[in-house]
Amino acid sequence: MEDSILIQAIERYLEGTMLPAEKAYFEELRKNTPEIDQMVVEHNMFLHQMDGYSDQRNMKHALHDIHTKLLERGDINEGGELSTKGRVIQLYNKYKKVTAIAASVGGIIALVISGLTLYLSPASNNQIQELKREVESVKRNQQYQGAKLKEVDSKLPKDAILTGGGSGFLIDAKGYIITNAHVLKGSSFANVINNNHDEFKAKIIYRDEVRDLAILKIDDEDYTALKSLPYGFRKSDLDLGEEVFTLGYPRNDITYNKGDLSAKTGFNGDSTRWQLEMNANPGNSGGPVLDKNGEVIGVLSTREKQAEGVAFAIKSKNIFKLLDEVKDTDTSVQKIKIVSHSSMKGVERSTQIKQMENCVFLVQAFNKK
Amino acid sequence: MKAEFTEQALLKGLANNDSKAIETLYKDNFNMVQAFILNNNGSYDDARDIFQEAMIALYEKAKSDSFVLTSKINTYVYSICRRLWLKRLQQIGRYSNQIDSFEETVAVEEDIEIHEKRNAEFAIMDRALNSLGEPCKSLLEGYYVKKMDMQNLAKEFGYTNADNAKNQKYKCLIRLKKLFFAQYNIGE
């Protein structure tokens, strides 16, 4: 009984519900009796633990409830039926209009300004420099517009459940893009954005989780197919130390990285991959890896966590194999023709990049709510 | 849909158990984590467990006085989940390769250590509470976890008045403390 009266007093003391006189008396007692002082400290700590414990239990409970609620509402899903199909597409279409309007306004302003500057500028040599800067700044304006559009885009996926993203590149000028299957995992549709910030809808037409490859087809009226691809696909083996490079979208702008072939097998002797000495970053997944002649040798896919600057690429052989295997069964893939000849042989690196940068896309994968 | 909360406001809401904030955080971050876990040998259940664990860690971090979040919330949550999941894979021996996919992460080792230490302490509390027996366990849970007042507790447990219930509660508390500290001090 003694103990429980003491505890009661301590608890009231800690809660601050003691009367002033009582409190003064208790503090005096605490000062003079180390045992009681110790008990107060101990009890305070204990109550603290109890509080934390209670908070955590209550939070766990709340999280559990929210999970169930969101599941019922279809905001999240666990492989069951999707309840509110098409909402994402609606949102997408809604924002697409806004971006289209913004783009045309931007375009018109740019045209008007450049037309005016051309019209108004006298044709003297001294002024040409000036004019150039004018045009430059218009260009910059356009880019700013581009950045604006991006903003609208990146807001959309947030609500539309952006499940992943990475890079991808054309394997056939008709609009067939290859990327990693892991970039698209858990997603039902995708869009691709090129280096000019043009955005296209894309269909996922094939996924191969084992090879970690997937094929997209651009399915958008705005897309005009290229005549041919500047790069080819290399079938022959590579030698260690060969210089390779990649383009990809670790950021919203296309980014170049170079390195060397450091092993003919991937992690743990995986013979379907190359090991590269290269600084790859998140977002590089699905980008092309090319040799110095501009022939694709693989698809960048992973990097080693424990080691700096070690990346792995799926050998381009696997793309051929995949296409061969599914050609008989999958009609959508039949139309794909892969060219092995590269038109970028012996061309300077910066020119190579310029020629191919519009063949490399930022891939955004979405899931329906 | 417009963002209804800024990140700071969301975290503040979380710390104050605001259900709207918790829900928003849940909705905004869960799918990303689920995709990651599913991609890495995990099940839907694993995804839920890991994500909720990370939310608890974020909650406790948000509550602490020294709270600073140096990254975006989704980066932080993703990083925590990633660490927790790799740890779990390692524990069950399924972690065969050290390959990751390309996502942005921040260092969370220290936070996870703090979180795990706290979890261990709470586990001691849980064990102590469960070995108390009834009605002590329910009485203390009613008071400390469900935050019921003495009047209601007395009614629920059939004590004749609140004072009796209070006395009983203190007796139970003393027993709980003994059980707790016996374990806790060994743990230290």
Coordinates of C-alpha atoms in Angstrom, one line a residue:
Chain A
M1 CA 0.0 0.0 0.0
E2 CA 2.9 2.3 0.9
D3 CA 4.3 1.9 -2.5
S4 CA 1.1 2.6 -4.3
I5 CA 0.6 5.8 -2.4
L6 CA 4.1 6.9 -3.3
I7 CA 3.6 6.1 -6.9
Q8 CA 0.4 8.0 -6.9
A9 CA 2.2 11.0 -5.5
I10 CA 5.0 10.7 -8.0
E11 CA 2.5 10.5 -10.8
R12 CA 0.6 13.5 -9.7
Y13 CA 3.9 15.3 -9.2
L14 CA 5.0 14.5 -12.8
E15 CA 1.6 15.4 -14.2
G16 CA 1.9 18.7 -12.4
T17 CA -1.5 18.3 -10.6
M18 CA -0.1 18.8 -7.1
L19 CA -1.0 21.8 -5.1
P20 CA 1.8 24.3 -4.6
A21 CA 2.3 23.5 -0.9
E22 CA 2.2 19.8 -1.5
K23 CA 4.6 20.2 -4.4
A24 CA 7.1 22.1 -2.3
Y25 CA 6.9 19.5 0.4
F26 CA 7.4 16.7 -2.1
E27 CA 10.4 18.5 -3.7
E28 CA 11.9 18.8 -0.3
L29 CA 11.3 15.1 0.3
R30 CA 12.9 14.4 -3.0
K31 CA 15.9 16.4 -2.2
N32 CA 16.5 14.7 1.1
T33 CA 15.7 11.2 0.1
P34 CA 17.8 9.9 -2.7
E35 CA 15.7 6.7 -3.0
I36 CA 12.6 8.8 -3.7
D37 CA 14.5 11.0 -6.1
Q38 CA 15.6 7.9 -7.9
M39 CA 12.0 6.6 -8.0
V40 CA 10.8 9.8 -9.6
V41 CA 13.4 9.7 -12.3
E42 CA 12.7 6.0 -12.9
H43 CA 9.0 6.6 -13.0
N44 CA 9.3 9.5 -15.3
M45 CA 11.3 7.4 -17.7
F46 CA 8.8 4.6 -17.4
L47 CA 5.9 6.8 -18.2
H48 CA 7.8 8.2 -21.1
Q49 CA 8.2 4.6 -22.4
M50 CA 4.6 3.9 -21.8
D51 CA 3.6 7.0 -23.7
G52 CA 5.8 6.1 -26.7
Y53 CA 4.5 2.6 -26.6
S54 CA 0.9 3.8 -26.6
D55 CA 1.5 6.2 -29.4
Q56 CA 3.1 3.5 -31.5
R57 CA 0.3 1.1 -30.9
N58 CA -2.3 3.7 -31.7
M59 CA -0.4 4.7 -34.8
K60 CA -0.1 1.1 -36.0
H61 CA -3.8 0.8 -35.5
A62 CA -4.5 4.0 -37.5
L63 CA -2.2 2.9 -40.3
H64 CA -4.0 -0.4 -40.5
D65 CA -7.4 1.3 -40.7
I66 CA -6.1 3.7 -43.4
H67 CA -4.7 0.8 -45.4
T68 CA -8.1 -0.9 -45.4
K69 CA -9.9 2.3 -46.3
L70 CA -7.6 3.2 -49.2
L71 CA -7.8 -0.4 -50.4
E72 CA -11.6 -0.2 -50.5
R73 CA -11.6 3.2 -52.2
G74 CA -9.1 1.9 -54.8
D75 CA -6.4 4.4 -54.1
I76 CA -4.1 1.6 -53.6
N77 CA -4.4 -2.0 -54.8
E78 CA -3.0 -5.4 -53.9
G79 CA -3.5 -7.2 -57.2
G80 CA -7.3 -7.4 -56.9
E81 CA -9.7 -5.7 -59.3
L82 CA -9.2 -2.1 -60.0
S83 CA -12.2 -0.2 -58.8
T84 CA -12.0 3.2 -60.5
K85 CA -10.6 2.5 -63.9
G86 CA -9.9 5.3 -66.3
R87 CA -9.5 8.1 -63.8
V88 CA -5.8 8.5 -64.6
I89 CA -6.5 8.6 -68.3
Q90 CA -9.1 11.3 -67.7
L91 CA -6.6 13.3 -65.7
Y92 CA -4.0 12.7 -68.3
N93 CA -6.3 13.9 -71.1
K94 CA -7.3 16.9 -69.1
Y95 CA -3.7 18.0 -68.5
K96 CA -2.7 17.2 -72.0
K97 CA -5.0 19.9 -73.3
V98 CA -3.5 22.4 -70.9
T99 CA 0.0 21.5 -71.9
A100 CA -0.9 21.6 -75.6
I101 CA -2.4 25.1 -75.2
A102 CA 0.6 26.3 -73.2
A103 CA 2.9 24.8 -75.9
S104 CA 1.1 26.5 -78.7
V105 CA 1.1 29.8 -76.9
G106 CA 4.8 29.5 -76.3
G107 CA 5.4 28.5 -79.9
I108 CA 3.4 31.4 -81.3
I109 CA 5.1 33.9 -79.0
A110 CA 8.5 32.5 -80.0
L111 CA 7.6 32.8 -83.7
V112 CA 6.3 36.3 -83.4
I113 CA 9.4 37.5 -81.5
S114 CA 11.8 35.9 -83.8
G115 CA 9.9 37.3 -86.8
L116 CA 9.9 40.8 -85.3
T117 CA 13.6 40.7 -84.5
L118 CA 14.3 39.5 -88.0
Y119 CA 12.1 42.2 -89.5
L120 CA 13.4 45.0 -87.3
S121 CA 17.1 44.3 -87.3
P122 CA 19.2 46.2 -89.9
A123 CA 21.5 44.0 -91.9
S124 CA 24.8 45.4 -90.7
N125 CA 27.6 43.2 -89.5
N126 CA 27.8 44.8 -86.1
Q127 CA 24.2 44.0 -85.4
I128 CA 24.3 40.4 -86.3
Q129 CA 25.9 39.6 -83.0
E130 CA 23.1 41.4 -81.3
L131 CA 20.5 39.6 -83.2
K132 CA 22.0 36.3 -82.4
R133 CA 21.7 37.0 -78.7
E134 CA 18.1 38.0 -79.3
V135 CA 17.3 34.7 -80.9
E136 CA 19.2 33.0 -78.2
S137 CA 17.0 34.5 -75.6
V138 CA 13.9 33.5 -77.5
K139 CA 15.3 30.0 -77.5
R140 CA 15.8 30.2 -73.8
N141 CA 12.2 31.4 -73.4
Q142 CA 11.1 28.4 -75.3
Q143 CA 13.1 26.2 -73.1
Y144 CA 11.6 27.8 -70.1
Q145 CA 8.2 27.0 -71.5
G146 CA 9.5 23.5 -71.9
A147 CA 10.3 23.4 -68.2
K148 CA 6.9 24.7 -67.4
L149 CA 5.3 21.9 -69.3
K150 CA 7.4 19.4 -67.4
E151 CA 6.1 20.8 -64.2
V152 CA 2.6 20.2 -65.3
D153 CA 3.6 16.7 -66.2
S154 CA 5.3 15.9 -63.0
K155 CA 2.3 17.0 -61.1
L156 CA 0.1 14.6 -63.1
P157 CA 2.0 11.4 -62.3
K158 CA 2.0 12.2 -58.6
D159 CA -1.8 11.7 -58.5
A160 CA -1.7 9.2 -61.3
I161 CA 0.7 6.9 -59.5
L162 CA 3.9 7.1 -61.3
T163 CA 5.2 3.6 -60.7
G164 CA 8.6 4.0 -62.2
G165 CA 10.7 5.6 -64.8
G166 CA 13.9 5.3 -66.7
S167 CA 15.2 5.6 -70.2
G168 CA 14.4 3.8 -73.4
F169 CA 15.5 4.0 -77.0
L170 CA 14.2 3.3 -80.5
I171 CA 15.1 -0.1 -81.9
D172 CA 13.0 0.5 -85.0
A173 CA 12.3 4.0 -86.5
K174 CA 8.6 3.2 -86.7
G175 CA 8.4 3.9 -83.0
Y176 CA 9.4 0.8 -81.3
I177 CA 11.2 1.5 -78.1
I178 CA 13.2 -0.9 -75.9
T179 CA 13.6 -0.4 -72.2
N180 CA 14.0 -2.5 -69.0
A181 CA 11.1 -4.6 -67.8
H182 CA 11.8 -3.3 -64.3
V183 CA 11.2 0.2 -65.4
L184 CA 7.6 -0.8 -66.2
K185 CA 7.0 -3.2 -63.4
G186 CA 3.7 -2.7 -61.8
S187 CA 2.5 -0.4 -64.5
S188 CA -0.2 -0.7 -67.1
F189 CA 0.7 2.1 -69.5
A190 CA 3.6 4.5 -70.2
N191 CA 4.5 7.7 -71.9
V192 CA 7.8 8.7 -73.4
I193 CA 9.4 12.1 -73.6
N194 CA 12.2 13.0 -75.9
N195 CA 14.9 15.5 -75.5
N196 CA 12.7 18.3 -76.9
H197 CA 10.2 17.6 -74.1
D198 CA 7.7 16.2 -76.6
E199 CA 5.6 13.8 -74.9
F200 CA 4.1 10.7 -76.6
K201 CA 1.7 8.0 -75.4
A202 CA 3.1 4.5 -75.7
K203 CA 1.7 1.1 -75.5
I204 CA 3.5 -1.7 -73.6
I205 CA 3.5 -4.4 -76.2
Y206 CA 5.9 -6.9 -74.7
R207 CA 7.6 -7.6 -71.4
D208 CA 10.2 -10.2 -70.6
E209 CA 10.8 -10.2 -66.9
V210 CA 13.5 -12.8 -67.1
R211 CA 15.7 -10.9 -69.6
D212 CA 14.5 -7.7 -68.0
L213 CA 13.5 -6.2 -71.3
A214 CA 10.3 -4.7 -72.5
I215 CA 9.1 -3.2 -75.8
L216 CA 7.0 -0.1 -76.1
K217 CA 5.3 1.2 -79.2
I218 CA 4.7 4.9 -79.6
D219 CA 1.0 5.3 -80.1
D220 CA 0.5 8.9 -80.7
E221 CA -0.7 11.0 -83.7
D222 CA 1.9 13.6 -82.9
Y223 CA 4.7 11.2 -83.5
T224 CA 6.4 11.3 -86.9
A225 CA 8.5 8.3 -87.5
L226 CA 12.1 8.8 -88.4
K227 CA 13.4 7.6 -91.8
S228 CA 16.1 5.5 -90.2
L229 CA 18.0 5.2 -87.0
P230 CA 21.5 6.6 -86.9
Y231 CA 22.9 3.7 -84.9
G232 CA 23.0 0.0 -85.6
F233 CA 23.0 -3.1 -83.3
R234 CA 26.2 -5.0 -82.9
K235 CA 26.2 -8.7 -83.1
S236 CA 29.9 -9.5 -82.7
D237 CA 31.7 -10.0 -79.4
L238 CA 33.5 -7.1 -77.7
D239 CA 37.0 -6.9 -76.3
L240 CA 37.8 -5.8 -72.8
G241 CA 38.7 -2.2 -72.6
E242 CA 36.6 -1.1 -75.5
E243 CA 35.3 2.4 -75.0
V244 CA 31.5 2.6 -74.6
F245 CA 29.0 5.4 -73.9
T246 CA 25.4 5.8 -72.9
L247 CA 22.7 8.4 -73.1
G248 CA 19.9 8.5 -70.6
Y249 CA 17.6 10.5 -68.4
P250 CA 18.9 10.5 -64.8
R251 CA 17.5 14.0 -64.9
N252 CA 14.8 15.5 -67.1
D253 CA 17.5 16.4 -69.6
I254 CA 19.4 13.9 -71.6
T255 CA 22.7 13.0 -70.1
Y256 CA 25.8 11.5 -71.6
N257 CA 28.2 9.1 -69.7
K258 CA 31.1 7.2 -71.0
G259 CA 33.1 4.2 -69.7
D260 CA 34.9 1.0 -70.7
L261 CA 33.9 -2.6 -71.0
S262 CA 35.4 -4.2 -67.9
A263 CA 34.1 -7.8 -68.1
K264 CA 32.2 -9.9 -70.5
T265 CA 29.9 -11.2 -67.9
G266 CA 27.6 -9.4 -65.4
F267 CA 27.1 -9.8 -61.7
N268 CA 28.0 -13.3 -60.4
G269 CA 29.1 -14.4 -63.9
D270 CA 25.8 -13.6 -65.6
S271 CA 26.7 -14.3 -69.2
T272 CA 23.7 -12.3 -70.6
R273 CA 25.3 -9.1 -69.4
W274 CA 28.3 -6.9 -69.9
Q275 CA 30.1 -5.3 -66.9
L276 CA 31.0 -1.7 -67.5
E277 CA 33.2 0.7 -65.8
M278 CA 30.8 3.6 -65.8
N279 CA 29.1 6.0 -63.5
A280 CA 25.4 5.2 -64.0
N281 CA 22.7 6.9 -62.1
P282 CA 19.1 6.3 -61.2
G283 CA 17.1 6.9 -64.3
N284 CA 19.8 5.5 -66.6
S285 CA 18.0 2.1 -66.7
G286 CA 16.9 1.2 -70.2
G287 CA 19.3 3.5 -71.9
P288 CA 21.4 2.3 -74.9
V289 CA 25.1 1.4 -74.5
L290 CA 27.0 2.0 -77.7
D291 CA 30.6 1.3 -78.8
K292 CA 32.8 3.9 -80.4
N293 CA 31.3 3.3 -83.9
G294 CA 27.8 4.0 -82.7
E295 CA 26.6 0.4 -82.6
V296 CA 24.4 -0.6 -79.7
I297 CA 26.0 -3.3 -77.6
G298 CA 23.5 -3.4 -74.8
V299 CA 20.8 -1.9 -72.6
L300 CA 22.0 -0.4 -69.4
S301 CA 20.1 -2.0 -66.5
T302 CA 21.7 -2.2 -63.1
R303 CA 24.7 -1.2 -61.2
E304 CA 26.6 -2.8 -58.3
K305 CA 25.7 -1.4 -55.0
Q306 CA 28.8 -2.2 -53.1
A307 CA 31.2 -0.9 -55.7
E308 CA 31.6 2.6 -57.2
G309 CA 31.2 3.0 -60.9
V310 CA 30.3 -0.6 -61.8
A311 CA 27.3 -0.9 -64.1
F312 CA 25.7 -3.8 -66.0
A313 CA 24.1 -3.8 -69.4
I314 CA 22.0 -6.5 -71.0
K315 CA 23.8 -7.7 -74.2
S316 CA 22.1 -6.6 -77.4
K317 CA 22.2 -10.3 -78.4
N318 CA 19.3 -10.7 -76.0
I319 CA 17.2 -8.2 -78.0
F320 CA 17.6 -10.3 -81.1
K321 CA 16.9 -13.5 -79.2
L322 CA 13.8 -12.0 -77.7
L323 CA 12.5 -10.8 -81.0
D324 CA 13.2 -14.2 -82.6
E325 CA 11.4 -16.0 -79.9
V326 CA 8.2 -14.0 -80.0
K327 CA 8.1 -13.3 -83.7
D328 CA 6.0 -16.5 -84.4
T329 CA 3.5 -15.9 -81.7
D330 CA 3.2 -12.1 -81.4
T331 CA 2.1 -10.2 -84.4
S332 CA 2.8 -6.8 -82.9
V333 CA 6.4 -7.6 -82.7
Q334 CA 6.7 -9.0 -86.3
K335 CA 7.0 -5.6 -87.8
I336 CA 10.1 -4.8 -85.9
K337 CA 13.2 -4.8 -88.1
I338 CA 16.6 -4.3 -86.5
V339 CA 19.4 -2.8 -88.5
S340 CA 22.9 -3.7 -87.7
H341 CA 24.6 -1.0 -89.8
S342 CA 25.5 2.2 -88.0
S343 CA 25.8 5.4 -90.0
M344 CA 27.8 7.0 -87.2
K345 CA 31.1 5.2 -87.8
G346 CA 34.1 7.4 -87.6
V347 CA 32.0 10.4 -86.6
E348 CA 33.0 12.5 -83.7
R349 CA 31.3 11.7 -80.4
S350 CA 29.5 15.0 -80.0
T351 CA 28.1 14.6 -83.5
Q352 CA 27.1 11.0 -82.8
I353 CA 25.2 12.2 -79.7
K354 CA 23.4 15.0 -81.7
Q355 CA 22.3 12.5 -84.3
M356 CA 20.9 10.0 -81.8
E357 CA 19.6 12.1 -79.0
N358 CA 16.1 12.2 -80.3
C359 CA 16.0 8.4 -80.4
V360 CA 16.5 8.2 -76.6
F361 CA 13.5 8.8 -74.5
L362 CA 12.6 9.4 -70.9
V363 CA 10.1 6.6 -70.0
Q364 CA 7.5 7.2 -67.4
A365 CA 5.4 4.2 -66.3
F366 CA 2.0 4.7 -64.7
N367 CA -0.6 2.6 -63.0
K368 CA -4.3 3.1 -63.0
K369 CA -5.9 4.1 -59.8
Chain B
M1 CA -5.9 17.4 -57.5
K2 CA -3.9 20.1 -55.7
A3 CA -1.5 19.4 -52.9
E4 CA -3.5 20.1 -49.8
F5 CA -0.5 20.1 -47.5
T6 CA 3.1 21.2 -47.8
E7 CA 5.6 18.6 -46.7
Q8 CA 6.3 20.4 -43.5
A9 CA 2.6 20.6 -42.7
L10 CA 2.2 17.0 -43.5
L11 CA 4.9 16.0 -41.0
K12 CA 3.5 18.2 -38.4
G13 CA 0.1 16.6 -38.9
L14 CA 1.6 13.2 -38.7
A15 CA 3.3 14.1 -35.4
N16 CA -0.1 15.3 -34.0
N17 CA -1.9 12.1 -35.2
D18 CA -3.9 14.1 -37.7
S19 CA -5.7 11.4 -39.7
K20 CA -6.0 13.5 -42.8
A21 CA -2.3 14.1 -42.9
I22 CA -1.6 10.4 -42.3
E23 CA -3.9 9.4 -45.0
T24 CA -2.3 11.8 -47.5
L25 CA 1.1 10.5 -46.6
Y26 CA -0.1 7.0 -47.0
K27 CA -1.7 7.5 -50.3
D28 CA 1.3 9.5 -51.8
N29 CA 4.0 7.0 -50.8
F30 CA 2.5 3.6 -50.6
N31 CA 2.5 2.7 -54.3
M32 CA 6.1 3.6 -54.8
V33 CA 7.1 1.3 -51.9
Q34 CA 4.8 -1.5 -53.0
A35 CA 6.3 -1.4 -56.5
F36 CA 9.8 -1.6 -55.0
I37 CA 9.0 -4.6 -52.7
L38 CA 7.2 -6.5 -55.4
N39 CA 10.2 -5.9 -57.7
N40 CA 12.4 -7.4 -55.1
N41 CA 11.0 -10.8 -54.2
G42 CA 8.4 -9.4 -51.9
S43 CA 4.7 -10.0 -51.5
Y44 CA 1.8 -7.6 -51.0
D45 CA 1.9 -8.4 -47.3
D46 CA 5.6 -7.6 -47.1
A47 CA 5.0 -4.3 -48.8
R48 CA 2.3 -3.4 -46.3
D49 CA 4.5 -4.4 -43.3
I50 CA 7.6 -2.6 -44.5
F51 CA 5.7 0.5 -45.5
Q52 CA 3.9 0.7 -42.2
E53 CA 7.1 0.2 -40.3
A54 CA 8.7 3.1 -42.2
M55 CA 5.6 5.3 -41.5
I56 CA 6.1 4.5 -37.8
A57 CA 9.8 5.5 -38.1
L58 CA 8.8 8.7 -39.8
Y59 CA 6.2 9.3 -37.1
E60 CA 8.6 8.9 -34.3
K61 CA 11.2 11.1 -36.1
A62 CA 8.6 13.8 -36.7
K63 CA 7.6 13.7 -33.0
S64 CA 11.1 14.2 -31.7
D65 CA 12.3 17.6 -30.7
S66 CA 15.5 17.5 -32.8
F67 CA 13.5 16.7 -35.9
V68 CA 15.0 17.7 -39.2
L69 CA 14.2 16.1 -42.5
T70 CA 16.9 16.9 -45.0
S71 CA 15.3 15.2 -48.0
K72 CA 11.9 15.0 -49.6
I73 CA 9.4 12.8 -47.7
N74 CA 9.1 10.3 -50.5
T75 CA 12.9 9.9 -50.8
Y76 CA 13.2 9.4 -47.1
V77 CA 10.3 6.9 -46.9
Y78 CA 11.7 5.0 -49.9
S79 CA 15.2 4.9 -48.3
I80 CA 13.9 3.6 -45.0
C81 CA 11.8 0.9 -46.8
R82 CA 14.7 -0.1 -48.9
R83 CA 17.0 -0.5 -46.0
L84 CA 14.4 -2.4 -44.0
W85 CA 13.6 -4.7 -46.8
L86 CA 17.2 -5.5 -47.7
K87 CA 17.7 -6.3 -44.0
R88 CA 14.8 -8.6 -44.0
L89 CA 15.9 -10.3 -47.1
Q90 CA 19.3 -10.8 -45.6
Q91 CA 17.8 -12.3 -42.4
I92 CA 15.8 -14.9 -44.3
G93 CA 18.8 -15.6 -46.6
R94 CA 17.0 -14.6 -49.8
Y95 CA 19.4 -11.8 -50.5
S96 CA 21.5 -13.4 -53.2
N97 CA 22.7 -10.4 -55.2
Q98 CA 23.7 -6.9 -54.3
I99 CA 22.1 -5.3 -57.3
D100 CA 19.8 -2.3 -57.0
S101 CA 17.6 -0.4 -59.3
F102 CA 18.2 3.2 -60.0
E103 CA 16.3 5.3 -57.4
E104 CA 17.4 8.2 -55.3
T105 CA 18.1 7.3 -51.7
V106 CA 19.5 9.1 -48.6
A107 CA 21.5 7.7 -45.7
V108 CA 19.1 6.4 -43.1
E109 CA 21.3 4.0 -41.1
E110 CA 21.3 6.1 -38.0
D111 CA 17.5 6.6 -38.0
I112 CA 16.9 3.0 -38.5
E113 CA 19.2 2.2 -35.6
I114 CA 17.3 4.6 -33.3
H115 CA 14.0 3.1 -34.6
E116 CA 15.1 -0.4 -33.9
K117 CA 16.3 0.4 -30.4
R118 CA 13.0 2.0 -29.7
N119 CA 11.2 -1.0 -31.1
A120 CA 13.2 -3.3 -28.8
E121 CA 12.2 -1.2 -25.8
F122 CA 8.6 -1.3 -26.8
A123 CA 8.8 -5.0 -27.3
I124 CA 9.9 -5.3 -23.7
M125 CA 6.9 -3.2 -22.7
D126 CA 4.6 -5.4 -24.8
R127 CA 6.0 -8.6 -23.2
A128 CA 5.7 -7.2 -19.7
L129 CA 2.1 -6.0 -20.3
N130 CA 1.1 -9.4 -21.8
S131 CA 2.6 -11.3 -18.8
L132 CA 0.6 -9.2 -16.3
G133 CA -2.6 -11.2 -16.6
E134 CA -6.1 -9.9 -16.4
P135 CA -7.6 -7.5 -15.4
C136 CA -4.3 -5.7 -14.9
K137 CA -3.4 -5.8 -18.6
S138 CA -6.7 -4.4 -19.8
L139 CA -7.0 -1.9 -17.0
L140 CA -3.6 -0.4 -17.8
E141 CA -4.2 -0.6 -21.6
G142 CA -7.5 1.2 -21.0
Y143 CA -5.8 4.0 -19.1
Y144 CA -2.5 4.4 -21.0
V145 CA -3.2 3.3 -24.5
K146 CA -6.9 4.0 -25.0
K147 CA -6.6 7.0 -22.7
M148 CA -9.9 6.3 -21.0
D149 CA -10.7 8.2 -17.8
M150 CA -11.0 6.5 -14.4
Q151 CA -14.7 7.0 -14.3
N152 CA -15.3 5.0 -17.4
L153 CA -12.7 2.4 -16.6
A154 CA -14.4 1.8 -13.2
K155 CA -17.7 1.3 -15.0
E156 CA -16.3 -1.0 -17.6
F157 CA -14.4 -3.2 -15.2
G158 CA -17.2 -3.2 -12.6
Y159 CA -15.4 -1.4 -9.8
T160 CA -17.7 0.3 -7.3
N161 CA -16.0 3.7 -7.8
A162 CA -13.2 5.5 -9.6
D163 CA -11.0 5.5 -6.5
N164 CA -11.0 1.7 -6.2
A165 CA -10.2 1.4 -9.9
K166 CA -7.4 4.0 -9.4
N167 CA -5.9 2.0 -6.5
Q168 CA -6.0 -1.1 -8.5
K169 CA -4.4 0.6 -11.4
Y170 CA -1.5 1.7 -9.2
K171 CA -1.0 -1.8 -8.0
C172 CA -0.9 -3.1 -11.5
L173 CA 1.4 -0.4 -12.5
I174 CA 3.9 -1.3 -9.8
R175 CA 3.9 -4.9 -11.1
L176 CA 4.3 -3.8 -14.6
K177 CA 7.2 -1.6 -13.7
K178 CA 9.0 -4.4 -12.0
L179 CA 8.5 -6.7 -15.0
F180 CA 9.6 -4.0 -17.4
F181 CA 12.7 -3.0 -15.6
A182 CA 13.8 -6.6 -15.0
Q183 CA 14.0 -7.0 -18.7
Y184 CA 15.0 -3.5 -19.6
N185 CA 18.1 -3.5 -17.4
I186 CA 19.3 -6.8 -18.8
G187 CA 18.8 -5.3 -22.2
E188 CA 20.9 -2.3 -21.3

